[in-house]
Amino acid sequence: MDILTAVRHCFSADYAEAREKFRNSCRAYGVEPKAYVNPNRGPLGEELTTDAAWFGPKDAKKVLVSIAGTHGVEGFTGSGGQIDWLSSGGPLTLPKGVAALHIHAINPHGFAWLRRVTEEGVDLNRNHVDFSKPLPENPGYDELADALLPSELSGKVFEEAEAKIAAYKEKHGLWKFSEARGGGQYKHPTGFFFGGFGPTWSRQTTEKIVDDFGVKNADLVAVIDYHTGLGPFGYGEPICNHPIDGVAVNRAKAWYGQSVTEPLLGTSSSTAKAGLSEFGWEFLLGEKVTFVALEYGTYTPEEGRRALREDHWLHAYTNVDWNDPETKRIKAQIRRQYYPDTPDWKEMVLYRSRQILRQAQDGLAAS
């Protein structure tokens, strides 16, 4: 399928359409995805599932894994990339001895409700910590918690919150502010980037998928986790948080080239964070996993801060009504921030997705 046709065909208007397209695209190859049913429902009462599908030899020792929807509303993009791979004959391009496992909507609740968080209010990409041990501290977030999510979006309370944030940026710098705001926190359940008080349903489902499909039996695993929101508009940045100069990060650079960035070295649009999904996969598979977050840029960080703040405010301080004009405005805003839904942006997404998935397949085959 040529890329312009794919732009029109592979993306979806909502979670339900994305799920149907993914499942039908798998069935075209005789593969029935395994559905993991979430205990909650969507905003229209629809069933929510994470769907996982395996292509290639069941006993393959080299496996390509793609993940869509870690951050819910960002699932439009990952879903589009997965459906494009399927619609463009991806299963037929797998090298000998290489299999592919596509995990669609790992956070189906966030996808359907147009949120980055799970049904527990947790950022899944901060949830992969050992909850039997003391949780990471984030004193910067603690200091700013009330200002980051004020109880009102206008007036005196809001203005005081913005002034406090501006003073923090002035004192500590923008990078330290970004680390405090986005690095992960484990004390404020309605706040941003909350890592949770325990493993979420989505994390437990990830672990179940790894077991159910025998991924631990592989010798080498490449994971591509689709994300949006950071960096230049439309550019797909492969971000790697493996230990500096370790086996896994060096393997990522060999496969994907010099575009690989490392938050631990300060070369990425992202900062260092706690509880990343990458750490969960490392815990499950060790050094045989090479994990990159494929991060596509959208709009400005300030627009992102506003969209995320208003969505968290909506769920923390109001009764969410899918038919209410204010709810519709806020949901449209966060959808746009993490899924621009313009033809040029989607074309860039698919071009980079095809490149990264091909590089992963080639890297697995050659290793």
PDB file of C-alpha atoms in Angstrom, residues 36-159:
ATOM      1  CA  TYR A  36      -7.647  -9.068  27.228  1.00  0.00           C
ATOM      2  CA  VAL A  37     -10.885  -7.537  28.527  1.00  0.00           C
ATOM      3  CA  ASN A  38     -10.565  -4.468  30.720  1.00  0.00           C
ATOM      4  CA  PRO A  39     -13.003  -4.451  33.677  1.00  0.00           C
ATOM      5  CA  ASN A  40     -14.277  -0.981  32.752  1.00  0.00           C
ATOM      6  CA  ARG A  41     -16.313   0.387  29.855  1.00  0.00           C
ATOM      7  CA  GLY A  42     -15.787   3.215  27.420  1.00  0.00           C
ATOM      8  CA  PRO A  43     -17.613   6.569  27.456  1.00  0.00           C
ATOM      9  CA  LEU A  44     -20.400   5.145  25.287  1.00  0.00           C
ATOM     10  CA  GLY A  45     -20.591   1.898  27.223  1.00  0.00           C
ATOM     11  CA  GLU A  46     -18.374   0.040  24.751  1.00  0.00           C
ATOM     12  CA  GLU A  47     -16.217  -2.940  25.710  1.00  0.00           C
ATOM     13  CA  LEU A  48     -12.535  -2.142  26.227  1.00  0.00           C
ATOM     14  CA  THR A  49      -9.827  -4.644  25.374  1.00  0.00           C
ATOM     15  CA  THR A  50      -6.124  -4.878  24.801  1.00  0.00           C
ATOM     16  CA  ASP A  51      -5.574  -7.039  21.719  1.00  0.00           C
ATOM     17  CA  ALA A  52      -2.362  -8.942  21.016  1.00  0.00           C
ATOM     18  CA  ALA A  53      -1.475 -10.752  17.799  1.00  0.00           C
ATOM     19  CA  TRP A  54       1.514 -12.927  16.868  1.00  0.00           C
ATOM     20  CA  PHE A  55       2.890 -13.336  13.345  1.00  0.00           C
ATOM     21  CA  GLY A  56       5.608 -15.719  12.251  1.00  0.00           C
ATOM     22  CA  PRO A  57       7.042 -18.877  13.834  1.00  0.00           C
ATOM     23  CA  LYS A  58       5.553 -19.696  17.240  1.00  0.00           C
ATOM     24  CA  ASP A  59       8.990 -20.778  18.469  1.00  0.00           C
ATOM     25  CA  ALA A  60      10.917 -17.838  17.003  1.00  0.00           C
ATOM     26  CA  LYS A  61      13.994 -16.891  18.988  1.00  0.00           C
ATOM     27  CA  LYS A  62      13.910 -13.328  17.688  1.00  0.00           C
ATOM     28  CA  VAL A  63      10.796 -11.237  18.240  1.00  0.00           C
ATOM     29  CA  LEU A  64       9.726  -7.742  17.209  1.00  0.00           C
ATOM     30  CA  VAL A  65       7.175  -6.237  19.607  1.00  0.00           C
ATOM     31  CA  SER A  66       5.195  -3.063  18.950  1.00  0.00           C
ATOM     32  CA  ILE A  67       3.026  -1.358  21.565  1.00  0.00           C
ATOM     33  CA  ALA A  68       0.240   1.132  20.911  1.00  0.00           C
ATOM     34  CA  GLY A  69      -1.554   3.211  23.513  1.00  0.00           C
ATOM     35  CA  THR A  70       0.724   3.197  26.554  1.00  0.00           C
ATOM     36  CA  HIS A  71      -0.497   6.740  27.028  1.00  0.00           C
ATOM     37  CA  GLY A  72      -4.096   6.115  26.008  1.00  0.00           C
ATOM     38  CA  VAL A  73      -4.908   9.058  23.747  1.00  0.00           C
ATOM     39  CA  GLU A  74      -1.551   8.580  22.011  1.00  0.00           C
ATOM     40  CA  GLY A  75      -2.907   5.236  20.795  1.00  0.00           C
ATOM     41  CA  PHE A  76      -4.242   6.727  17.561  1.00  0.00           C
ATOM     42  CA  THR A  77      -0.680   6.953  16.324  1.00  0.00           C
ATOM     43  CA  GLY A  78       0.567   3.538  17.387  1.00  0.00           C
ATOM     44  CA  SER A  79      -2.596   1.918  16.101  1.00  0.00           C
ATOM     45  CA  GLY A  80      -2.079   3.606  12.738  1.00  0.00           C
ATOM     46  CA  GLY A  81       1.494   2.341  12.561  1.00  0.00           C
ATOM     47  CA  GLN A  82       0.476  -1.217  13.407  1.00  0.00           C
ATOM     48  CA  ILE A  83      -2.405  -1.283  10.937  1.00  0.00           C
ATOM     49  CA  ASP A  84      -0.125   0.157   8.253  1.00  0.00           C
ATOM     50  CA  TRP A  85       2.390  -2.667   8.843  1.00  0.00           C
ATOM     51  CA  LEU A  86      -0.396  -5.208   8.465  1.00  0.00           C
ATOM     52  CA  SER A  87      -2.045  -3.534   5.473  1.00  0.00           C
ATOM     53  CA  SER A  88       1.293  -3.200   3.682  1.00  0.00           C
ATOM     54  CA  GLY A  89       2.129  -6.892   3.914  1.00  0.00           C
ATOM     55  CA  GLY A  90       4.286  -6.687   7.028  1.00  0.00           C
ATOM     56  CA  PRO A  91       3.893 -10.363   8.016  1.00  0.00           C
ATOM     57  CA  LEU A  92       5.235 -11.346   4.595  1.00  0.00           C
ATOM     58  CA  THR A  93       8.405  -9.302   5.121  1.00  0.00           C
ATOM     59  CA  LEU A  94       9.498 -10.989   8.352  1.00  0.00           C
ATOM     60  CA  PRO A  95      13.005 -12.437   7.965  1.00  0.00           C
ATOM     61  CA  LYS A  96      13.506 -16.138   8.581  1.00  0.00           C
ATOM     62  CA  GLY A  97      13.373 -16.967  12.260  1.00  0.00           C
ATOM     63  CA  VAL A  98      11.832 -13.606  13.247  1.00  0.00           C
ATOM     64  CA  ALA A  99       8.307 -13.206  14.633  1.00  0.00           C
ATOM     65  CA  ALA A 100       6.255 -10.113  15.402  1.00  0.00           C
ATOM     66  CA  LEU A 101       3.957  -9.449  18.349  1.00  0.00           C
ATOM     67  CA  HIS A 102       1.730  -6.396  18.090  1.00  0.00           C
ATOM     68  CA  ILE A 103       0.049  -5.161  21.273  1.00  0.00           C
ATOM     69  CA  HIS A 104      -2.853  -2.853  20.446  1.00  0.00           C
ATOM     70  CA  ALA A 105      -4.253  -0.443  23.062  1.00  0.00           C
ATOM     71  CA  ILE A 106      -2.346  -1.598  26.130  1.00  0.00           C
ATOM     72  CA  ASN A 107      -4.195   1.202  27.950  1.00  0.00           C
ATOM     73  CA  PRO A 108      -7.653   0.902  26.347  1.00  0.00           C
ATOM     74  CA  HIS A 109      -9.368   3.009  28.996  1.00  0.00           C
ATOM     75  CA  GLY A 110      -7.154   6.006  28.282  1.00  0.00           C
ATOM     76  CA  PHE A 111      -7.525   5.489  24.537  1.00  0.00           C
ATOM     77  CA  ALA A 112     -11.325   5.417  24.667  1.00  0.00           C
ATOM     78  CA  TRP A 113     -11.695   8.232  27.200  1.00  0.00           C
ATOM     79  CA  LEU A 114      -9.057  10.433  25.508  1.00  0.00           C
ATOM     80  CA  ARG A 115      -6.760  10.431  28.537  1.00  0.00           C
ATOM     81  CA  ARG A 116      -3.059   9.703  28.949  1.00  0.00           C
ATOM     82  CA  VAL A 117      -3.674   7.814  32.185  1.00  0.00           C
ATOM     83  CA  THR A 118      -5.246   4.463  32.956  1.00  0.00           C
ATOM     84  CA  GLU A 119      -8.562   3.854  34.705  1.00  0.00           C
ATOM     85  CA  GLU A 120      -6.635   4.056  37.991  1.00  0.00           C
ATOM     86  CA  GLY A 121      -5.477   7.585  37.100  1.00  0.00           C
ATOM     87  CA  VAL A 122      -1.951   6.237  36.642  1.00  0.00           C
ATOM     88  CA  ASP A 123       0.626   7.089  34.016  1.00  0.00           C
ATOM     89  CA  LEU A 124       1.490   3.586  32.802  1.00  0.00           C
ATOM     90  CA  ASN A 125       4.917   4.850  31.750  1.00  0.00           C
ATOM     91  CA  ARG A 126       5.718   5.601  35.419  1.00  0.00           C
ATOM     92  CA  ASN A 127       4.112   2.458  36.864  1.00  0.00           C
ATOM     93  CA  HIS A 128       6.982   0.008  36.372  1.00  0.00           C
ATOM     94  CA  VAL A 129       8.616   0.260  39.782  1.00  0.00           C
ATOM     95  CA  ASP A 130       9.027  -2.261  42.590  1.00  0.00           C
ATOM     96  CA  PHE A 131       6.158  -1.378  44.909  1.00  0.00           C
ATOM     97  CA  SER A 132       7.605  -3.533  47.673  1.00  0.00           C
ATOM     98  CA  LYS A 133      10.415  -1.003  48.070  1.00  0.00           C
ATOM     99  CA  PRO A 134      10.424   2.722  48.933  1.00  0.00           C
ATOM    100  CA  LEU A 135       8.990   4.652  45.982  1.00  0.00           C
ATOM    101  CA  PRO A 136      10.945   7.330  44.114  1.00  0.00           C
ATOM    102  CA  GLU A 137      10.784  10.813  45.598  1.00  0.00           C
ATOM    103  CA  ASN A 138      10.075  13.950  43.585  1.00  0.00           C
ATOM    104  CA  PRO A 139      10.367  16.982  45.885  1.00  0.00           C
ATOM    105  CA  GLY A 140      10.038  19.374  42.936  1.00  0.00           C
ATOM    106  CA  TYR A 141       6.593  18.013  42.088  1.00  0.00           C
ATOM    107  CA  ASP A 142       5.591  18.025  45.740  1.00  0.00           C
ATOM    108  CA  GLU A 143       6.433  21.727  45.881  1.00  0.00           C
ATOM    109  CA  LEU A 144       4.445  22.503  42.741  1.00  0.00           C
ATOM    110  CA  ALA A 145       1.547  20.027  43.038  1.00  0.00           C
ATOM    111  CA  ASP A 146      -1.191  22.568  43.803  1.00  0.00           C
ATOM    112  CA  ALA A 147       0.106  24.999  41.200  1.00  0.00           C
ATOM    113  CA  LEU A 148       0.374  22.395  38.464  1.00  0.00           C
ATOM    114  CA  LEU A 149      -3.248  21.353  38.950  1.00  0.00           C
ATOM    115  CA  PRO A 150      -5.138  24.338  40.420  1.00  0.00           C
ATOM    116  CA  SER A 151      -8.747  23.923  41.475  1.00  0.00           C
ATOM    117  CA  GLU A 152      -9.800  26.658  39.027  1.00  0.00           C
ATOM    118  CA  LEU A 153      -8.759  27.432  35.448  1.00  0.00           C
ATOM    119  CA  SER A 154      -9.185  31.181  35.743  1.00  0.00           C
ATOM    120  CA  GLY A 155      -9.234  33.904  38.364  1.00  0.00           C
ATOM    121  CA  LYS A 156      -7.058  34.495  41.407  1.00  0.00           C
ATOM    122  CA  VAL A 157      -6.299  30.830  42.245  1.00  0.00           C
ATOM    123  CA  PHE A 158      -5.188  30.150  38.680  1.00  0.00           C
ATOM    124  CA  GLU A 159      -3.080  33.313  38.449  1.00  0.00           C
TER     125      GLU A 159
END
